[in-house]
Amino acid sequence: MSTTLERDEQQIIELDVRTDEMLVSMGPQHPSTHGVLRLVLRTDGEVVSEVTPHMGYLHRCAEKIGENVTPIQFIPYTDRMDYLAAMNMNLGYSLAVEKLCGMKIPEKAQVIRVLIAEMNRIASHLVGMGAYGLDLGSFSPFLYAFREREMILDLFEEVCGARLTYSYITIGGVHDDLPDGWLERCSKFLDYFEPRIQEYHTLLTKNQIFIKRTAGIGILPKDLAINYGCTGPMLRGSLDRTQGDPAWDLRKLEPYCGYESYDFKAIIPPFTDDYYDDEHFGIRPRTPPEAVIGDCWHRFYVRMLEVVESIKIVRQAIDRYPKAQGTHRIEPPRHLPVGEAYVETECPRGQMGFWVVGRPNKDIVPLRVRARSSSFCNLSVISEICKNCLIGDVPAILGSVDIVMGEIDR
Amino acid sequence: MTAQEIIAIVKERFGPKIKAEKLDAIDPYIVIDPADLVEVCRFLRDDPRLQFDMLNCISGVDYCEPDPAKAAKAGFEPHLEVVYHLSSFVKRHRFVVKLILPRWKNNTPGQLPEAPSVASLWRAADWHERETYDLVGVWFTDHPDLRRILLADDWEGHPLRKDYVFPLEYHGIRGR
């Protein structure tokens, strides 16, 4: 008798507190998915057990278009891949075609390319920083970031007439020379911008709520990052200087456009007090005790420090420009040679690779254009790092990956 | 390590399994049989001299000239290539491995050619192989979850094939 009662009681209790696994669809119109990405979360209560990304909403098959147009005609399509860092996309594709053709780019064009690409890196990381604050419920950093980004866009508009899809860096150099007085305006902007970085750190990096939401969350171990092909700040956030990890930055390891002659650091954790030198404008936010290498906080902070390094590079490029030899652009060849060339460049979101195959019958239209997207690989690791986290942490982790769907879907 | 040294190490281990090599290419590469792919890749990844721990990119190329008038001058026989770009985090070198596949398995249009999956070696291969299957039409055997990734699940055909016919209509949406 007593056993049946117990069983009944157990059933009642079971019905009362029973929890089923639930599938939650996040996106494709979710503000924190940074574009049209749909995540299907398998949840048990608040705990996420599995994340399945579904993408392709922005797919335009840019690679197919690349097989039907000439390299110069394809430049505007690369703008639309990572639309937050369109200059870096232009640069990657131009370098791939130039490598295939064996072109030597004049020094002046190289200096302009470095200058512009680093300015775009600053703008892109500003959006990454601002939008990350937005993901975590803090609205003001976004406005601060866009205030400064707007000035960079104004500078870009002066250079090429466009504010988002520039098509400025092109095969053989850059489309136009810099306008008169542009360098002074650029220096003026940097002077204005540098002290503002402190404000971002006050608003976000040192903010206790922000630290609680990011430190120790979404830890990505180094081996996993490499195995998944993660690159850029995503990978660098997981590295450890003290373990002898190389500075995994293509600008350092496989320099292009003359990056080897610029003085800058590749950003690798840990950020202990001895990491900083005086050139960091007095920015020394302490690494919070909860933060672990490879977590969201480190990925975010790597980006913030990269902005400082980019400023250093831009300043050096400004000094070099008046003395640089050659023209801003040379004539591209009339046809592509037989062969194939693969080039990876360090874009704000990681290593963006372009692979161009020339036709054996020496056409100007390539046989195949392949774009290896960094966000694509970075996103593929999301199911791994979101395992057993809380639903509320998913936007925090996804935001720290800093994806751009235009680049993933191509 | 230079490509020459890498090829020498791979040849020393595999010898006749290396079907072709091209050292004077911009990015030197070797060609192997699909059946040997996993074995060679495992060696490339695990050998202490090579340590290719990162798979950067998998791309498929369709060598085909759909216009019969131009086919004679195209300069290649119709075939598919799957190209693996590898790099090493520790050793800082790069290498390229190629597979040459028929355009269709058993020469029957519609039957996808097969290649083994390397997703068990590099997790990065998972999505790249799905993309290659989706857009180029290569079936990767032993892949954990081979389904379309960028196109819709019910899409027909593989757009990066040169003889792909653009659909005129998809679920009531006009194509052109």
PDB file of C-alpha atoms in Angstrom, chain A residues 52-57 59 61 63-64 67 99-100 222 225-231 235 239 245-248 250 253-254 340-342 344 351 355 357 359-361 366-368 370-373 376-377 379-380 384 408-410, chain B residues 26-27 29 45 53-65 73-76 81 83 85 87-90 92 94 96 98 121-125 127-128 130-132 135-136 147 149-151 159-164 166:
ATOM      1  CA  THR A  52      22.627  24.888 -34.674  1.00  0.00           C
ATOM      2  CA  PRO A  53      23.264  27.907 -36.894  1.00  0.00           C
ATOM      3  CA  HIS A  54      21.276  28.255 -40.101  1.00  0.00           C
ATOM      4  CA  MET A  55      22.555  30.765 -42.592  1.00  0.00           C
ATOM      5  CA  GLY A  56      22.387  31.636 -46.247  1.00  0.00           C
ATOM      6  CA  TYR A  57      19.774  34.388 -46.015  1.00  0.00           C
ATOM      7  CA  HIS A  59      23.654  34.368 -50.125  1.00  0.00           C
ATOM      8  CA  CYS A  61      26.790  33.358 -54.820  1.00  0.00           C
ATOM      9  CA  GLU A  63      31.870  33.283 -56.299  1.00  0.00           C
ATOM     10  CA  LYS A  64      29.724  32.524 -59.339  1.00  0.00           C
ATOM     11  CA  GLU A  67      33.610  33.660 -62.677  1.00  0.00           C
ATOM     12  CA  LYS A  99      49.990  37.735 -56.983  1.00  0.00           C
ATOM     13  CA  LEU A 100      48.579  35.736 -59.889  1.00  0.00           C
ATOM     14  CA  LYS A 222      43.558  27.416 -28.238  1.00  0.00           C
ATOM     15  CA  ALA A 225      40.283  27.457 -32.098  1.00  0.00           C
ATOM     16  CA  ILE A 226      43.048  26.229 -34.401  1.00  0.00           C
ATOM     17  CA  ASN A 227      41.201  23.024 -35.243  1.00  0.00           C
ATOM     18  CA  TYR A 228      38.127  24.999 -36.238  1.00  0.00           C
ATOM     19  CA  GLY A 229      40.195  27.385 -38.322  1.00  0.00           C
ATOM     20  CA  CYS A 230      39.404  30.430 -36.171  1.00  0.00           C
ATOM     21  CA  THR A 231      41.560  33.434 -36.913  1.00  0.00           C
ATOM     22  CA  LEU A 235      42.180  33.197 -32.136  1.00  0.00           C
ATOM     23  CA  LEU A 239      46.605  32.594 -27.165  1.00  0.00           C
ATOM     24  CA  ASP A 245      52.512  31.163 -28.676  1.00  0.00           C
ATOM     25  CA  PRO A 246      53.508  33.022 -31.822  1.00  0.00           C
ATOM     26  CA  ALA A 247      51.952  36.384 -32.577  1.00  0.00           C
ATOM     27  CA  TRP A 248      49.338  34.991 -34.946  1.00  0.00           C
ATOM     28  CA  LEU A 250      49.426  37.834 -40.777  1.00  0.00           C
ATOM     29  CA  LEU A 253      53.953  36.536 -39.962  1.00  0.00           C
ATOM     30  CA  GLU A 254      53.412  36.957 -43.702  1.00  0.00           C
ATOM     31  CA  GLU A 340      46.208  29.960 -59.350  1.00  0.00           C
ATOM     32  CA  ALA A 341      47.066  32.147 -56.416  1.00  0.00           C
ATOM     33  CA  TYR A 342      45.847  32.064 -52.839  1.00  0.00           C
ATOM     34  CA  GLU A 344      45.187  35.602 -47.055  1.00  0.00           C
ATOM     35  CA  GLN A 351      42.161  35.928 -42.105  1.00  0.00           C
ATOM     36  CA  TRP A 355      41.875  32.217 -54.359  1.00  0.00           C
ATOM     37  CA  VAL A 357      42.327  30.634 -60.861  1.00  0.00           C
ATOM     38  CA  ARG A 359      41.910  30.248 -67.443  1.00  0.00           C
ATOM     39  CA  PRO A 360      44.338  28.214 -69.535  1.00  0.00           C
ATOM     40  CA  ASN A 361      43.295  30.147 -72.654  1.00  0.00           C
ATOM     41  CA  PRO A 366      39.006  34.069 -64.039  1.00  0.00           C
ATOM     42  CA  LEU A 367      37.948  30.433 -64.082  1.00  0.00           C
ATOM     43  CA  ARG A 368      37.239  30.406 -60.378  1.00  0.00           C
ATOM     44  CA  ARG A 370      37.010  31.561 -54.043  1.00  0.00           C
ATOM     45  CA  ALA A 371      36.509  33.666 -50.957  1.00  0.00           C
ATOM     46  CA  ARG A 372      37.561  32.059 -47.717  1.00  0.00           C
ATOM     47  CA  SER A 373      35.606  33.894 -45.102  1.00  0.00           C
ATOM     48  CA  PHE A 376      32.436  31.618 -41.575  1.00  0.00           C
ATOM     49  CA  CYS A 377      35.092  29.652 -39.691  1.00  0.00           C
ATOM     50  CA  LEU A 379      30.968  31.075 -36.484  1.00  0.00           C
ATOM     51  CA  SER A 380      31.395  27.326 -36.927  1.00  0.00           C
ATOM     52  CA  GLU A 384      31.169  24.189 -29.304  1.00  0.00           C
ATOM     53  CA  ILE A 408      29.538  34.388 -44.215  1.00  0.00           C
ATOM     54  CA  ASP A 409      26.834  34.069 -46.841  1.00  0.00           C
ATOM     55  CA  ARG A 410      28.716  35.789 -49.669  1.00  0.00           C
TER      56      ARG A 410
ATOM     57  CA  ILE B  26      52.708  30.170 -57.351  1.00  0.00           C
ATOM     58  CA  ASP B  27      51.485  27.972 -54.503  1.00  0.00           C
ATOM     59  CA  TYR B  29      50.900  21.597 -54.654  1.00  0.00           C
ATOM     60  CA  ARG B  45      48.884  17.058 -39.600  1.00  0.00           C
ATOM     61  CA  ASP B  53      47.278  21.930 -37.711  1.00  0.00           C
ATOM     62  CA  MET B  54      45.100  24.424 -39.535  1.00  0.00           C
ATOM     63  CA  LEU B  55      42.900  23.802 -42.553  1.00  0.00           C
ATOM     64  CA  ASN B  56      42.395  27.209 -44.111  1.00  0.00           C
ATOM     65  CA  CYS B  57      40.161  26.478 -47.017  1.00  0.00           C
ATOM     66  CA  ILE B  58      38.540  23.765 -49.106  1.00  0.00           C
ATOM     67  CA  SER B  59      37.494  24.829 -52.574  1.00  0.00           C
ATOM     68  CA  GLY B  60      36.016  22.965 -55.476  1.00  0.00           C
ATOM     69  CA  VAL B  61      36.634  23.963 -59.080  1.00  0.00           C
ATOM     70  CA  ASP B  62      34.705  22.791 -62.070  1.00  0.00           C
ATOM     71  CA  TYR B  63      36.925  22.566 -65.119  1.00  0.00           C
ATOM     72  CA  CYS B  64      34.351  22.516 -67.874  1.00  0.00           C
ATOM     73  CA  GLU B  65      33.471  24.636 -70.881  1.00  0.00           C
ATOM     74  CA  LYS B  73      40.196  25.872 -77.100  1.00  0.00           C
ATOM     75  CA  ALA B  74      39.500  25.752 -73.360  1.00  0.00           C
ATOM     76  CA  GLY B  75      42.805  24.041 -72.641  1.00  0.00           C
ATOM     77  CA  PHE B  76      41.582  21.397 -70.192  1.00  0.00           C
ATOM     78  CA  GLU B  81      39.229  19.574 -58.510  1.00  0.00           C
ATOM     79  CA  VAL B  83      41.771  21.930 -53.298  1.00  0.00           C
ATOM     80  CA  HIS B  85      44.861  24.908 -48.389  1.00  0.00           C
ATOM     81  CA  SER B  87      48.901  26.024 -42.914  1.00  0.00           C
ATOM     82  CA  SER B  88      50.815  25.347 -39.746  1.00  0.00           C
ATOM     83  CA  PHE B  89      50.385  27.381 -36.601  1.00  0.00           C
ATOM     84  CA  VAL B  90      53.653  26.210 -35.091  1.00  0.00           C
ATOM     85  CA  ARG B  92      54.457  28.834 -40.107  1.00  0.00           C
ATOM     86  CA  ARG B  94      51.680  26.596 -46.058  1.00  0.00           C
ATOM     87  CA  VAL B  96      48.261  22.797 -50.986  1.00  0.00           C
ATOM     88  CA  LYS B  98      44.628  18.626 -54.637  1.00  0.00           C
ATOM     89  CA  LEU B 121      41.105  15.578 -38.712  1.00  0.00           C
ATOM     90  CA  TRP B 122      40.150  19.245 -38.834  1.00  0.00           C
ATOM     91  CA  ARG B 123      36.771  20.390 -37.576  1.00  0.00           C
ATOM     92  CA  ALA B 124      37.053  23.353 -39.935  1.00  0.00           C
ATOM     93  CA  ALA B 125      36.458  20.892 -42.768  1.00  0.00           C
ATOM     94  CA  TRP B 127      31.419  23.516 -42.860  1.00  0.00           C
ATOM     95  CA  HIS B 128      33.806  23.879 -45.768  1.00  0.00           C
ATOM     96  CA  ARG B 130      29.186  21.274 -46.641  1.00  0.00           C
ATOM     97  CA  GLU B 131      29.739  24.416 -48.682  1.00  0.00           C
ATOM     98  CA  THR B 132      31.649  22.551 -51.389  1.00  0.00           C
ATOM     99  CA  LEU B 135      27.808  24.883 -54.360  1.00  0.00           C
ATOM    100  CA  VAL B 136      30.104  22.614 -56.380  1.00  0.00           C
ATOM    101  CA  ARG B 147      23.590  18.875 -45.993  1.00  0.00           C
ATOM    102  CA  ILE B 149      24.612  25.149 -45.847  1.00  0.00           C
ATOM    103  CA  LEU B 150      24.109  28.341 -47.868  1.00  0.00           C
ATOM    104  CA  LEU B 151      21.302  27.383 -50.234  1.00  0.00           C
ATOM    105  CA  PRO B 159      25.502  26.666 -58.848  1.00  0.00           C
ATOM    106  CA  LEU B 160      29.276  26.628 -59.195  1.00  0.00           C
ATOM    107  CA  ARG B 161      29.078  23.914 -61.840  1.00  0.00           C
ATOM    108  CA  LYS B 162      29.823  25.610 -65.150  1.00  0.00           C
ATOM    109  CA  ASP B 163      26.824  23.998 -66.867  1.00  0.00           C
ATOM    110  CA  TYR B 164      24.427  25.061 -64.099  1.00  0.00           C
ATOM    111  CA  PHE B 166      19.742  29.281 -63.513  1.00  0.00           C
TER     112      PHE B 166
END
